[in-house]
mmCIF file of C-alpha atoms and ligand atoms in Angstrom:
data_model
loop_
_atom_site.group_PDB
_atom_site.id
_atom_site.type_symbol
_atom_site.label_atom_id
_atom_site.label_comp_id
_atom_site.label_asym_id
_atom_site.label_seq_id
_atom_site.Cartn_x
_atom_site.Cartn_y
_atom_site.Cartn_z
ATOM 1 C CA MET P 217 -87.821 62.066 86.697
ATOM 2 C CA PRO P 218 -89.875 61.156 83.761
ATOM 3 C CA GLN P 219 -89.321 58.355 82.094
ATOM 4 C CA GLU P 220 -89.561 58.159 77.871
ATOM 5 C CA ILE P 221 -90.936 55.072 75.764
ATOM 6 C CA PHE P 222 -89.296 55.335 72.200
ATOM 7 C CA CYS P 223 -90.549 53.827 69.045
ATOM 8 C CA GLY P 224 -89.306 54.955 65.496
ATOM 9 C CA LYS P 225 -90.081 53.540 62.141
ATOM 10 C CA THR P 226 -89.270 54.043 58.387
ATOM 11 C CA ASP P 227 -90.572 52.972 55.306
ATOM 12 C CA ILE P 228 -89.854 53.265 51.392
ATOM 13 C CA GLY P 229 -93.591 53.893 50.766
ATOM 14 C CA LEU P 230 -95.454 52.832 47.339
ATOM 15 C CA ARG P 231 -93.382 54.798 44.692
ATOM 16 C CA ARG P 232 -89.650 55.771 45.559
ATOM 17 C CA SER P 233 -86.922 53.143 44.925
ATOM 18 C CA ASN P 234 -84.840 54.095 47.757
ATOM 19 C CA ASN P 235 -85.418 55.561 51.037
ATOM 20 C CA GLU P 236 -83.368 58.748 51.910
ATOM 21 C CA ASP P 237 -85.091 58.909 55.298
ATOM 22 C CA ALA P 238 -83.350 58.020 58.470
ATOM 23 C CA PHE P 239 -84.094 57.855 62.076
ATOM 24 C CA ILE P 240 -82.475 57.186 65.453
ATOM 25 C CA ILE P 241 -83.970 56.540 68.897
ATOM 26 C CA SER P 242 -81.552 56.517 71.799
ATOM 27 C CA PRO P 243 -83.606 56.013 75.165
ATOM 28 C CA GLU P 244 -80.187 55.536 76.528
ATOM 29 C CA LEU P 245 -78.663 59.087 75.431
ATOM 30 C CA GLY P 246 -82.345 60.382 75.745
ATOM 31 C CA PHE P 247 -82.554 61.617 72.237
ATOM 32 C CA CYS P 248 -84.201 60.902 68.786
ATOM 33 C CA LEU P 249 -84.306 62.085 65.547
ATOM 34 C CA ALA P 250 -85.655 62.124 62.065
ATOM 35 C CA ALA P 251 -84.017 63.153 58.891
ATOM 36 C CA ASP P 252 -85.070 63.377 55.108
ATOM 37 C CA GLY P 253 -82.587 63.514 52.718
ATOM 38 C CA MET P 254 -82.651 65.113 49.258
ATOM 39 C CA GLY P 255 -80.223 65.704 46.411
ATOM 40 C CA GLY P 256 -81.209 62.497 44.203
ATOM 41 C CA ALA P 257 -80.631 58.716 45.500
ATOM 42 C CA ALA P 258 -77.368 58.013 46.826
ATOM 43 C CA ALA P 259 -76.776 61.766 47.761
ATOM 44 C CA GLY P 260 -79.734 62.098 49.848
ATOM 45 C CA GLU P 261 -79.150 58.853 51.680
ATOM 46 C CA LEU P 262 -76.010 59.918 52.244
ATOM 47 C CA ALA P 263 -76.731 63.503 53.844
ATOM 48 C CA SER P 264 -79.225 62.139 56.340
ATOM 49 C CA LYS P 265 -76.802 59.483 57.219
ATOM 50 C CA ILE P 266 -74.299 62.295 58.236
ATOM 51 C CA PHE P 267 -76.637 64.094 60.041
ATOM 52 C CA ALA P 268 -77.693 60.909 61.822
ATOM 53 C CA ASP P 269 -74.444 60.100 62.572
ATOM 54 C CA THR P 270 -73.209 63.409 63.801
ATOM 55 C CA VAL P 271 -75.855 63.433 66.321
ATOM 56 C CA LEU P 272 -75.024 59.719 67.983
ATOM 57 C CA GLU P 273 -71.404 60.718 68.259
ATOM 58 C CA ILE P 274 -71.715 63.981 70.098
ATOM 59 C CA PHE P 275 -74.804 62.733 72.039
ATOM 60 C CA ALA P 276 -72.280 59.658 73.038
ATOM 61 C CA ASP P 277 -69.281 61.885 73.897
ATOM 62 C CA SER P 278 -70.402 63.051 77.047
ATOM 63 C CA THR P 279 -72.410 62.513 80.071
ATOM 64 C CA ASP P 280 -73.337 65.855 81.034
ATOM 65 C CA GLN P 281 -77.322 65.652 81.140
ATOM 66 C CA SER P 282 -77.695 69.801 82.193
ATOM 67 C CA GLU P 283 -79.945 71.777 80.193
ATOM 68 C CA LYS P 284 -77.323 73.793 79.214
ATOM 69 C CA GLU P 285 -75.072 70.849 77.726
ATOM 70 C CA ILE P 286 -78.161 69.099 76.138
ATOM 71 C CA LEU P 287 -78.948 72.982 74.286
ATOM 72 C CA TYR P 288 -75.421 72.970 73.102
ATOM 73 C CA ARG P 289 -75.596 69.513 71.787
ATOM 74 C CA VAL P 290 -78.264 69.994 69.572
ATOM 75 C CA LYS P 291 -76.938 73.274 68.017
ATOM 76 C CA LYS P 292 -73.369 71.503 67.480
ATOM 77 C CA ALA P 293 -75.083 68.508 66.204
ATOM 78 C CA PHE P 294 -76.718 70.604 63.574
ATOM 79 C CA SER P 295 -73.400 72.719 62.820
ATOM 80 C CA PHE P 296 -71.434 69.722 62.431
ATOM 81 C CA ALA P 297 -73.526 67.821 60.237
ATOM 82 C CA ASN P 298 -74.043 71.213 57.999
ATOM 83 C CA GLU P 299 -70.494 71.507 58.029
ATOM 84 C CA LYS P 300 -70.005 67.709 56.786
ATOM 85 C CA ILE P 301 -72.564 67.761 54.317
ATOM 86 C CA LEU P 302 -71.247 70.484 52.938
ATOM 87 C CA ASP P 303 -67.544 69.568 52.689
ATOM 88 C CA HIS P 304 -68.806 66.257 51.120
ATOM 89 C CA ALA P 305 -70.441 67.824 48.343
ATOM 90 C CA THR P 306 -67.242 69.912 48.022
ATOM 91 C CA GLN P 307 -65.157 66.893 47.355
ATOM 92 C CA ASN P 308 -67.751 65.213 45.597
ATOM 93 C CA PRO P 309 -69.449 67.423 42.760
ATOM 94 C CA ASN P 310 -71.448 64.517 41.590
ATOM 95 C CA HIS P 311 -73.329 64.959 45.025
ATOM 96 C CA GLU P 312 -73.734 69.212 44.934
ATOM 97 C CA GLY P 313 -77.073 70.024 46.432
ATOM 98 C CA MET P 314 -77.132 67.286 48.680
ATOM 99 C CA GLY P 315 -78.703 67.977 52.059
ATOM 100 C CA CYS P 316 -81.589 66.896 54.543
ATOM 101 C CA THR P 317 -84.265 68.337 56.514
ATOM 102 C CA ALA P 318 -84.030 67.246 60.462
ATOM 103 C CA GLU P 319 -85.754 67.086 63.840
ATOM 104 C CA LEU P 320 -83.659 66.330 66.943
ATOM 105 C CA LEU P 321 -85.671 66.066 70.231
ATOM 106 C CA ALA P 322 -83.381 65.658 73.543
ATOM 107 C CA PHE P 323 -84.467 65.182 76.879
ATOM 108 C CA CYS P 324 -83.143 66.601 80.333
ATOM 109 C CA GLY P 325 -85.435 66.143 83.383
ATOM 110 C CA ASP P 326 -88.451 67.384 82.866
ATOM 111 C CA GLY P 327 -87.372 69.269 79.775
ATOM 112 C CA PHE P 328 -87.020 69.122 76.212
ATOM 113 C CA ALA P 329 -84.664 70.871 73.612
ATOM 114 C CA LEU P 330 -85.754 70.369 69.897
ATOM 115 C CA GLY P 331 -83.834 71.430 66.739
ATOM 116 C CA HIS P 332 -85.604 72.068 63.433
ATOM 117 C CA VAL P 333 -84.768 72.429 59.851
ATOM 118 C CA GLY P 334 -86.590 72.301 57.101
ATOM 119 C CA ASP P 335 -89.943 70.455 56.464
ATOM 120 C CA SER P 336 -89.898 67.312 58.317
ATOM 121 C CA ARG P 337 -92.226 67.983 61.745
ATOM 122 C CA THR P 338 -92.061 67.886 65.140
ATOM 123 C CA TYR P 339 -95.907 67.129 66.891
ATOM 124 C CA ARG P 340 -96.977 66.705 70.401
ATOM 125 C CA PHE P 341 -99.943 65.180 71.795
ATOM 126 C CA ARG P 342 -101.253 66.099 75.264
ATOM 127 C CA ASN P 343 -104.728 65.990 76.795
ATOM 128 C CA GLY P 344 -106.119 64.918 73.574
ATOM 129 C CA GLN P 345 -104.848 67.950 71.428
ATOM 130 C CA LEU P 346 -102.222 67.771 68.700
ATOM 131 C CA ARG P 347 -100.124 70.527 68.515
ATOM 132 C CA GLN P 348 -97.564 71.132 66.110
ATOM 133 C CA LEU P 349 -94.444 72.715 67.836
ATOM 134 C CA THR P 350 -92.283 73.031 64.592
ATOM 135 C CA GLN P 351 -92.735 75.602 61.351
ATOM 136 C CA ASP P 352 -91.872 74.236 57.910
ATOM 137 C CA HIS P 353 -89.415 75.734 56.301
ATOM 138 C CA THR P 354 -91.202 76.194 52.964
ATOM 139 C CA LEU P 355 -92.046 78.794 50.633
ATOM 140 C CA VAL P 356 -95.731 77.758 50.709
ATOM 141 C CA GLN P 357 -95.435 78.298 54.552
ATOM 142 C CA GLN P 358 -93.875 81.359 54.430
ATOM 143 C CA GLN P 359 -96.491 82.764 51.834
ATOM 144 C CA ILE P 360 -99.187 82.092 54.437
ATOM 145 C CA GLU P 361 -97.299 83.683 57.060
ATOM 146 C CA GLU P 362 -97.308 87.067 54.996
ATOM 147 C CA GLY P 363 -100.905 86.526 54.019
ATOM 148 C CA LEU P 364 -100.415 86.009 50.305
ATOM 149 C CA ILE P 365 -102.142 82.001 50.410
ATOM 150 C CA SER P 366 -104.821 80.810 52.771
ATOM 151 C CA SER P 367 -103.534 77.625 54.882
ATOM 152 C CA GLU P 368 -106.481 75.365 53.124
ATOM 153 C CA ASN P 369 -106.002 73.679 49.599
ATOM 154 C CA ILE P 370 -102.246 73.941 49.692
ATOM 155 C CA ARG P 371 -102.105 70.106 49.813
ATOM 156 C CA ASN P 372 -102.169 70.612 45.635
ATOM 157 C CA HIS P 373 -100.027 73.809 45.544
ATOM 158 C CA PRO P 374 -97.713 73.533 42.760
ATOM 159 C CA LEU P 375 -94.964 75.139 44.890
ATOM 160 C CA ARG P 376 -95.766 72.747 47.826
ATOM 161 C CA ASN P 377 -92.300 71.056 47.594
ATOM 162 C CA ILE P 378 -90.133 74.137 47.582
ATOM 163 C CA ILE P 379 -87.929 73.906 51.094
ATOM 164 C CA LEU P 380 -86.197 77.319 52.115
ATOM 165 C CA ARG P 381 -84.008 76.027 54.763
ATOM 166 C CA ALA P 382 -81.976 72.705 54.778
ATOM 167 C CA LEU P 383 -79.136 71.099 55.864
ATOM 168 C CA GLY P 384 -75.728 71.094 53.606
ATOM 169 C CA GLN P 385 -77.019 74.413 51.705
ATOM 170 C CA GLU P 386 -75.390 77.402 53.383
ATOM 171 C CA ARG P 387 -72.302 77.258 55.566
ATOM 172 C CA GLU P 388 -74.484 79.732 58.119
ATOM 173 C CA LEU P 389 -77.300 77.224 59.009
ATOM 174 C CA ALA P 390 -80.119 78.893 60.806
ATOM 175 C CA LEU P 391 -81.622 76.566 63.195
ATOM 176 C CA ASP P 392 -84.778 76.518 65.200
ATOM 177 C CA LEU P 393 -83.902 75.864 68.438
ATOM 178 C CA LEU P 394 -87.017 75.565 70.668
ATOM 179 C CA ARG P 395 -87.400 74.038 74.821
ATOM 180 C CA GLY P 396 -89.881 73.142 76.485
ATOM 181 C CA LYS P 397 -91.422 70.897 79.738
ATOM 182 C CA ILE P 398 -92.408 67.481 79.413
ATOM 183 C CA LEU P 399 -95.545 66.447 81.509
ATOM 184 C CA PRO P 400 -96.633 62.521 82.220
ATOM 185 C CA GLY P 401 -98.747 61.396 79.266
ATOM 186 C CA ASP P 402 -97.413 63.519 76.527
ATOM 187 C CA LEU P 403 -96.468 61.991 73.135
ATOM 188 C CA PHE P 404 -93.810 63.536 70.984
ATOM 189 C CA LEU P 405 -94.280 62.620 67.192
ATOM 190 C CA LEU P 406 -90.843 63.536 65.130
ATOM 191 C CA CYS P 407 -91.821 62.540 61.125
ATOM 192 C CA SER P 408 -90.718 63.264 57.460
ATOM 193 C CA ASP P 409 -93.061 65.120 54.783
ATOM 194 C CA GLY P 410 -94.120 61.464 53.834
ATOM 195 C CA LEU P 411 -96.444 61.358 56.380
ATOM 196 C CA THR P 412 -97.935 64.816 56.493
ATOM 197 C CA ASP P 413 -98.110 65.160 52.991
ATOM 198 C CA MET P 414 -100.540 61.765 52.916
ATOM 199 C CA VAL P 415 -102.220 62.118 56.282
ATOM 200 C CA GLN P 416 -104.067 65.427 57.583
ATOM 201 C CA ASP P 417 -103.614 66.479 61.360
ATOM 202 C CA ASP P 418 -107.082 65.462 62.540
ATOM 203 C CA GLN P 419 -106.540 61.878 61.241
ATOM 204 C CA ILE P 420 -102.914 61.922 63.026
ATOM 205 C CA GLN P 421 -104.804 62.645 66.152
ATOM 206 C CA GLU P 422 -107.437 60.114 65.691
ATOM 207 C CA ILE P 423 -104.563 57.774 65.357
ATOM 208 C CA LEU P 424 -102.480 59.191 68.607
ATOM 209 C CA SER P 425 -105.872 59.068 70.972
ATOM 210 C CA SER P 426 -106.429 55.618 70.003
ATOM 211 C CA ASP P 427 -106.371 53.023 72.888
ATOM 212 C CA ILE P 428 -103.121 50.973 71.412
ATOM 213 C CA ASP P 429 -99.643 51.082 72.620
ATOM 214 C CA VAL P 430 -97.207 53.259 70.763
ATOM 215 C CA HIS P 431 -95.401 50.651 68.558
ATOM 216 C CA ARG P 432 -99.159 49.949 67.082
ATOM 217 C CA LYS P 433 -99.659 53.993 66.843
ATOM 218 C CA ALA P 434 -96.565 54.305 64.827
ATOM 219 C CA ASP P 435 -97.281 51.188 62.743
ATOM 220 C CA LYS P 436 -100.734 52.774 62.009
ATOM 221 C CA LEU P 437 -99.563 56.293 61.038
ATOM 222 C CA VAL P 438 -97.039 54.731 58.647
ATOM 223 C CA GLU P 439 -99.834 52.327 57.395
ATOM 224 C CA SER P 440 -102.251 55.496 56.648
ATOM 225 C CA ALA P 441 -99.736 57.388 54.458
ATOM 226 C CA LYS P 442 -99.589 54.029 52.647
ATOM 227 C CA ALA P 443 -103.022 53.678 52.293
ATOM 228 C CA ALA P 444 -103.628 57.524 51.030
ATOM 229 C CA GLY P 445 -100.900 56.594 48.148
ATOM 230 C CA GLY P 446 -97.298 56.576 49.903
ATOM 231 C CA LYS P 447 -95.632 59.023 47.391
ATOM 232 C CA ASP P 448 -92.912 59.063 49.072
ATOM 233 C CA ASN P 449 -90.654 57.745 52.151
ATOM 234 C CA ILE P 450 -92.297 57.542 55.619
ATOM 235 C CA THR P 451 -90.509 58.015 59.102
ATOM 236 C CA VAL P 452 -92.231 58.009 62.348
ATOM 237 C CA VAL P 453 -90.910 58.420 65.714
ATOM 238 C CA LEU P 454 -92.669 58.343 69.003
ATOM 239 C CA VAL P 455 -91.810 59.216 72.490
ATOM 240 C CA ALA P 456 -94.273 58.517 74.790
ATOM 241 C CA ILE P 457 -93.454 60.382 78.349
ATOM 242 C CA ALA P 458 -94.561 57.962 80.985
HETATM 243 CA CA1 CA Z 546 -89.408 63.262 51.972
#
């Protein structure tokens, strides 16, 4: 059975006065998550915390590690957290519009299940190559897919921050659910857009390729985002498969 080494870091960045991101790493329960809150200070922070707490609750509730159960848990965590955030916003109108984007990666045997909503991302680094496993749910990404704009120069696109999907927006949540196999040597990266808006994929790949341990890699990713301006909160979660 492959062994996973988990590491997570979050940083407020250089421009924001609070950190609306959240992460959890749980080697015991075999999952990790990263979430990025939106909706203004207190509300954004609360939305990502609701997601994190809900996932923890659901994963702590069962010891069944079958693939079917893991997939069920990932789906359930997203839909329960979505309901909770919407209910909270209904009861607290000053928090209207609160939500979060989220990545949830759970392992079972030699496989994984990945839930994704929004513009946080999950990457897999394998054999020296970085691959983005998730598609951003953003207007810009949709326009790229429709061939309306090219993927170059979108970093400064005026509409790059428009998110098409997030938790806490609609009762019916469209979740991207991916699954795959893990191999020894794989390295998974979950991150908020505070990393990817600041640091290009080739630089991320270079850091993940370097001959340093996983904790140092996480530090370097955060340092690079800050060196590039640190405009937003930065969260990175790394899982190394041994
Ligand atoms: Ca963000």
